Amino acid sequence: MTECAGHGPADAAAPRGMLRRRPEGWLFKGIYGLVLASALVAALDVPGGEANPGQDALWVLLTALTSGAAHGYAHVIAQRASGGGRAGPGRVRAVIAEWPLAAAVLPTVAMLLAAAAGWWAEDTAADTALVLNTVLLFALGASAARTAGLGRLSSCRAGLLDMLIGLVIIAADALIE
């Protein structure tokens, strides 16, 4: 069986239950979800276009749920193709295990829904979501490095590298607008 981040043989030895699993999987999926949310909010925030933050929030959430389901199901297909046995309840578990990806987009969705409620402009919500997601990328990157046993300085460097992804998305959004 081939190993993939958070889905290798080490996970088989972990206690059952989504919250008791080794944290590498949810850190990986959380970072992926934050990058996805940032890219989506940047793409959906079209300057000069009619603002529809409620619809944008729905798109961000549906895209995250679909991406998580596709990622989980891809693991099922890969396991089946490698001769890992028949698929059973593990199929559903593999898809459900992608919950951190969907959970990571919830702050972005909440900000867009706040804009839909008229609490602030969609542009402000999108910009705030991009900044928050970038800060969260740093935090998850540093946390993942600490979990891996790296020191504080190395963990900060890892967090900064993850944060760089968010900064690239912010720069691309500014250049495209």
mmCIF file of C-alpha atoms in Angstrom:
data_model
loop_
_atom_site.group_PDB
_atom_site.id
_atom_site.type_symbol
_atom_site.label_atom_id
_atom_site.label_comp_id
_atom_site.label_asym_id
_atom_site.label_seq_id
_atom_site.Cartn_x
_atom_site.Cartn_y
_atom_site.Cartn_z
ATOM 1 C CA MET A 1 0.000 0.000 0.000
ATOM 2 C CA THR A 2 1.335 3.390 -0.933
ATOM 3 C CA GLU A 3 1.568 6.122 1.658
ATOM 4 C CA CYS A 4 -0.015 9.525 1.329
ATOM 5 C CA ALA A 5 0.049 12.382 3.804
ATOM 6 C CA GLY A 6 -2.062 11.372 6.740
ATOM 7 C CA HIS A 7 -3.172 8.093 5.204
ATOM 8 C CA GLY A 8 -0.168 5.778 5.510
ATOM 9 C CA PRO A 9 0.305 2.730 7.658
ATOM 10 C CA ALA A 10 0.938 4.934 10.706
ATOM 11 C CA ASP A 11 -2.739 5.877 10.647
ATOM 12 C CA ALA A 12 -3.734 2.232 10.821
ATOM 13 C CA ALA A 13 -2.132 2.006 14.274
ATOM 14 C CA ALA A 14 -3.803 5.174 15.536
ATOM 15 C CA PRO A 15 -6.851 4.867 17.750
ATOM 16 C CA ARG A 16 -10.174 5.084 15.975
ATOM 17 C CA GLY A 17 -12.014 8.372 16.036
ATOM 18 C CA MET A 18 -11.400 11.477 13.988
ATOM 19 C CA LEU A 19 -10.057 13.633 16.798
ATOM 20 C CA ARG A 20 -7.679 11.028 18.242
ATOM 21 C CA ARG A 21 -5.837 10.417 14.999
ATOM 22 C CA ARG A 22 -2.356 11.663 14.437
ATOM 23 C CA PRO A 23 -2.494 15.408 13.783
ATOM 24 C CA GLU A 24 -0.505 15.339 10.530
ATOM 25 C CA GLY A 25 -3.618 14.468 8.541
ATOM 26 C CA TRP A 26 -5.785 17.290 9.824
ATOM 27 C CA LEU A 27 -2.904 19.781 9.635
ATOM 28 C CA PHE A 28 -2.302 18.820 6.002
ATOM 29 C CA LYS A 29 -6.001 19.029 5.167
ATOM 30 C CA GLY A 30 -6.425 22.277 7.106
ATOM 31 C CA ILE A 31 -3.610 23.921 5.175
ATOM 32 C CA TYR A 32 -5.085 22.625 1.927
ATOM 33 C CA GLY A 33 -8.503 23.992 2.916
ATOM 34 C CA LEU A 34 -7.102 27.421 3.777
ATOM 35 C CA VAL A 35 -5.304 27.654 0.435
ATOM 36 C CA LEU A 36 -8.467 26.547 -1.335
ATOM 37 C CA ALA A 37 -10.588 29.116 0.529
ATOM 38 C CA SER A 38 -8.094 31.893 -0.217
ATOM 39 C CA ALA A 39 -7.920 31.059 -3.906
ATOM 40 C CA LEU A 40 -11.699 30.856 -4.164
ATOM 41 C CA VAL A 41 -12.404 34.100 -2.326
ATOM 42 C CA ALA A 42 -9.806 35.865 -4.469
ATOM 43 C CA ALA A 43 -11.335 34.455 -7.659
ATOM 44 C CA LEU A 44 -14.938 35.168 -6.660
ATOM 45 C CA ASP A 45 -14.224 38.759 -5.624
ATOM 46 C CA VAL A 46 -14.491 40.310 -9.087
ATOM 47 C CA PRO A 47 -13.907 44.067 -9.119
ATOM 48 C CA GLY A 48 -16.687 45.982 -10.829
ATOM 49 C CA GLY A 49 -18.954 42.959 -10.723
ATOM 50 C CA GLU A 50 -22.184 42.735 -8.785
ATOM 51 C CA ALA A 51 -21.448 41.695 -5.211
ATOM 52 C CA ASN A 52 -23.185 38.520 -4.079
ATOM 53 C CA PRO A 53 -21.389 37.408 -0.906
ATOM 54 C CA GLY A 54 -24.083 34.861 0.019
ATOM 55 C CA GLN A 55 -23.634 33.056 -3.282
ATOM 56 C CA ASP A 56 -19.850 33.329 -2.947
ATOM 57 C CA ALA A 57 -20.040 31.772 0.539
ATOM 58 C CA LEU A 58 -22.092 28.908 -0.871
ATOM 59 C CA TRP A 59 -19.569 28.347 -3.668
ATOM 60 C CA VAL A 60 -16.643 28.307 -1.233
ATOM 61 C CA LEU A 61 -18.404 25.798 1.022
ATOM 62 C CA LEU A 62 -19.639 23.544 -1.788
ATOM 63 C CA THR A 63 -16.224 23.541 -3.443
ATOM 64 C CA ALA A 64 -14.545 22.564 -0.170
ATOM 65 C CA LEU A 65 -17.070 19.786 0.485
ATOM 66 C CA THR A 66 -16.723 18.492 -3.067
ATOM 67 C CA SER A 67 -12.923 18.665 -2.916
ATOM 68 C CA GLY A 68 -12.887 16.802 0.383
ATOM 69 C CA ALA A 69 -15.222 14.112 -0.922
ATOM 70 C CA ALA A 70 -13.175 13.749 -4.112
ATOM 71 C CA HIS A 71 -9.934 13.521 -2.151
ATOM 72 C CA GLY A 72 -11.356 10.900 0.196
ATOM 73 C CA TYR A 73 -12.821 8.884 -2.643
ATOM 74 C CA ALA A 74 -9.522 9.079 -4.539
ATOM 75 C CA HIS A 75 -7.918 7.322 -1.565
ATOM 76 C CA VAL A 76 -10.575 4.601 -1.795
ATOM 77 C CA ILE A 77 -9.919 4.108 -5.496
ATOM 78 C CA ALA A 78 -6.139 4.076 -4.964
ATOM 79 C CA GLN A 79 -6.471 1.488 -2.199
ATOM 80 C CA ARG A 80 -8.740 -0.659 -4.342
ATOM 81 C CA ALA A 81 -6.351 -0.365 -7.320
ATOM 82 C CA SER A 82 -3.379 -1.390 -5.199
ATOM 83 C CA GLY A 83 -5.146 -4.570 -4.173
ATOM 84 C CA GLY A 84 -5.969 -3.294 -0.705
ATOM 85 C CA GLY A 85 -9.147 -5.336 -0.580
ATOM 86 C CA ARG A 86 -12.775 -4.645 -1.169
ATOM 87 C CA ALA A 87 -14.301 -1.349 -0.270
ATOM 88 C CA GLY A 88 -16.720 -1.271 2.632
ATOM 89 C CA PRO A 89 -17.303 1.081 5.518
ATOM 90 C CA GLY A 90 -13.779 2.373 4.890
ATOM 91 C CA ARG A 91 -15.117 4.252 1.881
ATOM 92 C CA VAL A 92 -17.356 6.439 3.956
ATOM 93 C CA ARG A 93 -14.687 6.811 6.638
ATOM 94 C CA ALA A 94 -12.141 7.959 4.023
ATOM 95 C CA VAL A 95 -14.503 10.669 2.799
ATOM 96 C CA ILE A 96 -15.483 11.764 6.318
ATOM 97 C CA ALA A 97 -11.797 11.930 7.277
ATOM 98 C CA GLU A 98 -11.500 14.930 4.956
ATOM 99 C CA TRP A 99 -13.531 17.104 7.376
ATOM 100 C CA PRO A 100 -10.585 19.406 8.232
ATOM 101 C CA LEU A 101 -10.510 20.605 4.613
ATOM 102 C CA ALA A 102 -14.137 21.730 4.847
ATOM 103 C CA ALA A 103 -13.700 23.089 8.377
ATOM 104 C CA ALA A 104 -10.793 25.272 7.236
ATOM 105 C CA VAL A 105 -13.042 27.240 4.872
ATOM 106 C CA LEU A 106 -15.627 28.050 7.563
ATOM 107 C CA PRO A 107 -14.010 31.354 8.688
ATOM 108 C CA THR A 108 -14.072 32.532 5.069
ATOM 109 C CA VAL A 109 -17.673 31.396 4.673
ATOM 110 C CA ALA A 110 -18.615 33.179 7.912
ATOM 111 C CA MET A 111 -17.026 36.436 6.727
ATOM 112 C CA LEU A 112 -18.852 36.248 3.407
ATOM 113 C CA LEU A 113 -22.146 35.509 5.177
ATOM 114 C CA ALA A 114 -21.521 38.517 7.436
ATOM 115 C CA ALA A 115 -21.134 40.597 4.283
ATOM 116 C CA ALA A 116 -24.368 39.104 2.933
ATOM 117 C CA ALA A 117 -26.069 40.205 6.179
ATOM 118 C CA GLY A 118 -24.827 43.740 5.530
ATOM 119 C CA TRP A 119 -22.342 43.844 8.399
ATOM 120 C CA TRP A 120 -19.592 44.908 6.015
ATOM 121 C CA ALA A 121 -18.840 45.146 2.303
ATOM 122 C CA GLU A 122 -17.963 42.035 0.326
ATOM 123 C CA ASP A 123 -14.594 43.529 -0.627
ATOM 124 C CA THR A 124 -13.778 44.027 3.052
ATOM 125 C CA ALA A 125 -14.904 40.485 3.868
ATOM 126 C CA ALA A 126 -12.810 39.038 1.050
ATOM 127 C CA ASP A 127 -9.716 41.043 1.988
ATOM 128 C CA THR A 128 -10.119 40.155 5.670
ATOM 129 C CA ALA A 129 -10.556 36.478 4.791
ATOM 130 C CA LEU A 130 -7.365 36.548 2.720
ATOM 131 C CA VAL A 131 -5.394 38.101 5.584
ATOM 132 C CA LEU A 132 -6.879 35.766 8.210
ATOM 133 C CA ASN A 133 -6.244 32.709 6.042
ATOM 134 C CA THR A 134 -2.644 33.806 5.552
ATOM 135 C CA VAL A 135 -2.161 34.166 9.307
ATOM 136 C CA LEU A 136 -3.802 30.766 9.837
ATOM 137 C CA LEU A 137 -1.481 29.258 7.218
ATOM 138 C CA PHE A 138 1.449 30.459 9.298
ATOM 139 C CA ALA A 139 -0.085 29.019 12.478
ATOM 140 C CA LEU A 140 -0.858 25.622 10.942
ATOM 141 C CA GLY A 141 2.523 25.430 9.215
ATOM 142 C CA ALA A 142 4.359 26.217 12.434
ATOM 143 C CA SER A 143 2.127 23.813 14.347
ATOM 144 C CA ALA A 144 2.785 21.030 11.848
ATOM 145 C CA ALA A 145 6.524 21.609 12.165
ATOM 146 C CA ARG A 146 6.316 21.541 15.969
ATOM 147 C CA THR A 147 4.301 18.314 15.768
ATOM 148 C CA ALA A 148 7.062 16.878 13.598
ATOM 149 C CA GLY A 149 9.544 17.674 16.363
ATOM 150 C CA LEU A 150 11.248 20.724 14.866
ATOM 151 C CA GLY A 151 12.497 23.526 17.101
ATOM 152 C CA ARG A 152 10.873 26.927 17.405
ATOM 153 C CA LEU A 153 13.018 28.661 14.801
ATOM 154 C CA SER A 154 12.578 25.868 12.255
ATOM 155 C CA SER A 155 8.856 25.825 12.994
ATOM 156 C CA CYS A 156 8.640 29.571 12.370
ATOM 157 C CA ARG A 157 10.465 29.104 9.056
ATOM 158 C CA ALA A 158 7.991 26.374 8.090
ATOM 159 C CA GLY A 159 5.097 28.642 9.086
ATOM 160 C CA LEU A 160 6.544 31.477 7.030
ATOM 161 C CA LEU A 161 6.812 29.205 3.994
ATOM 162 C CA ASP A 162 3.154 28.240 4.363
ATOM 163 C CA MET A 163 2.281 31.885 4.900
ATOM 164 C CA LEU A 164 4.080 32.667 1.648
ATOM 165 C CA ILE A 165 1.388 30.710 -0.211
ATOM 166 C CA GLY A 166 -1.235 33.060 1.206
ATOM 167 C CA LEU A 167 0.871 36.085 0.338
ATOM 168 C CA VAL A 168 1.245 34.846 -3.239
ATOM 169 C CA ILE A 169 -2.547 34.539 -3.495
ATOM 170 C CA ILE A 170 -2.973 38.062 -2.093
ATOM 171 C CA ALA A 171 -0.373 39.415 -4.557
ATOM 172 C CA ALA A 172 -1.995 37.593 -7.473
ATOM 173 C CA ASP A 173 -5.400 38.944 -6.441
ATOM 174 C CA ALA A 174 -4.013 42.494 -6.303
ATOM 175 C CA LEU A 175 -2.311 42.140 -9.690
ATOM 176 C CA ILE A 176 -5.339 40.605 -11.396
ATOM 177 C CA GLU A 177 -7.693 43.274 -10.049
#
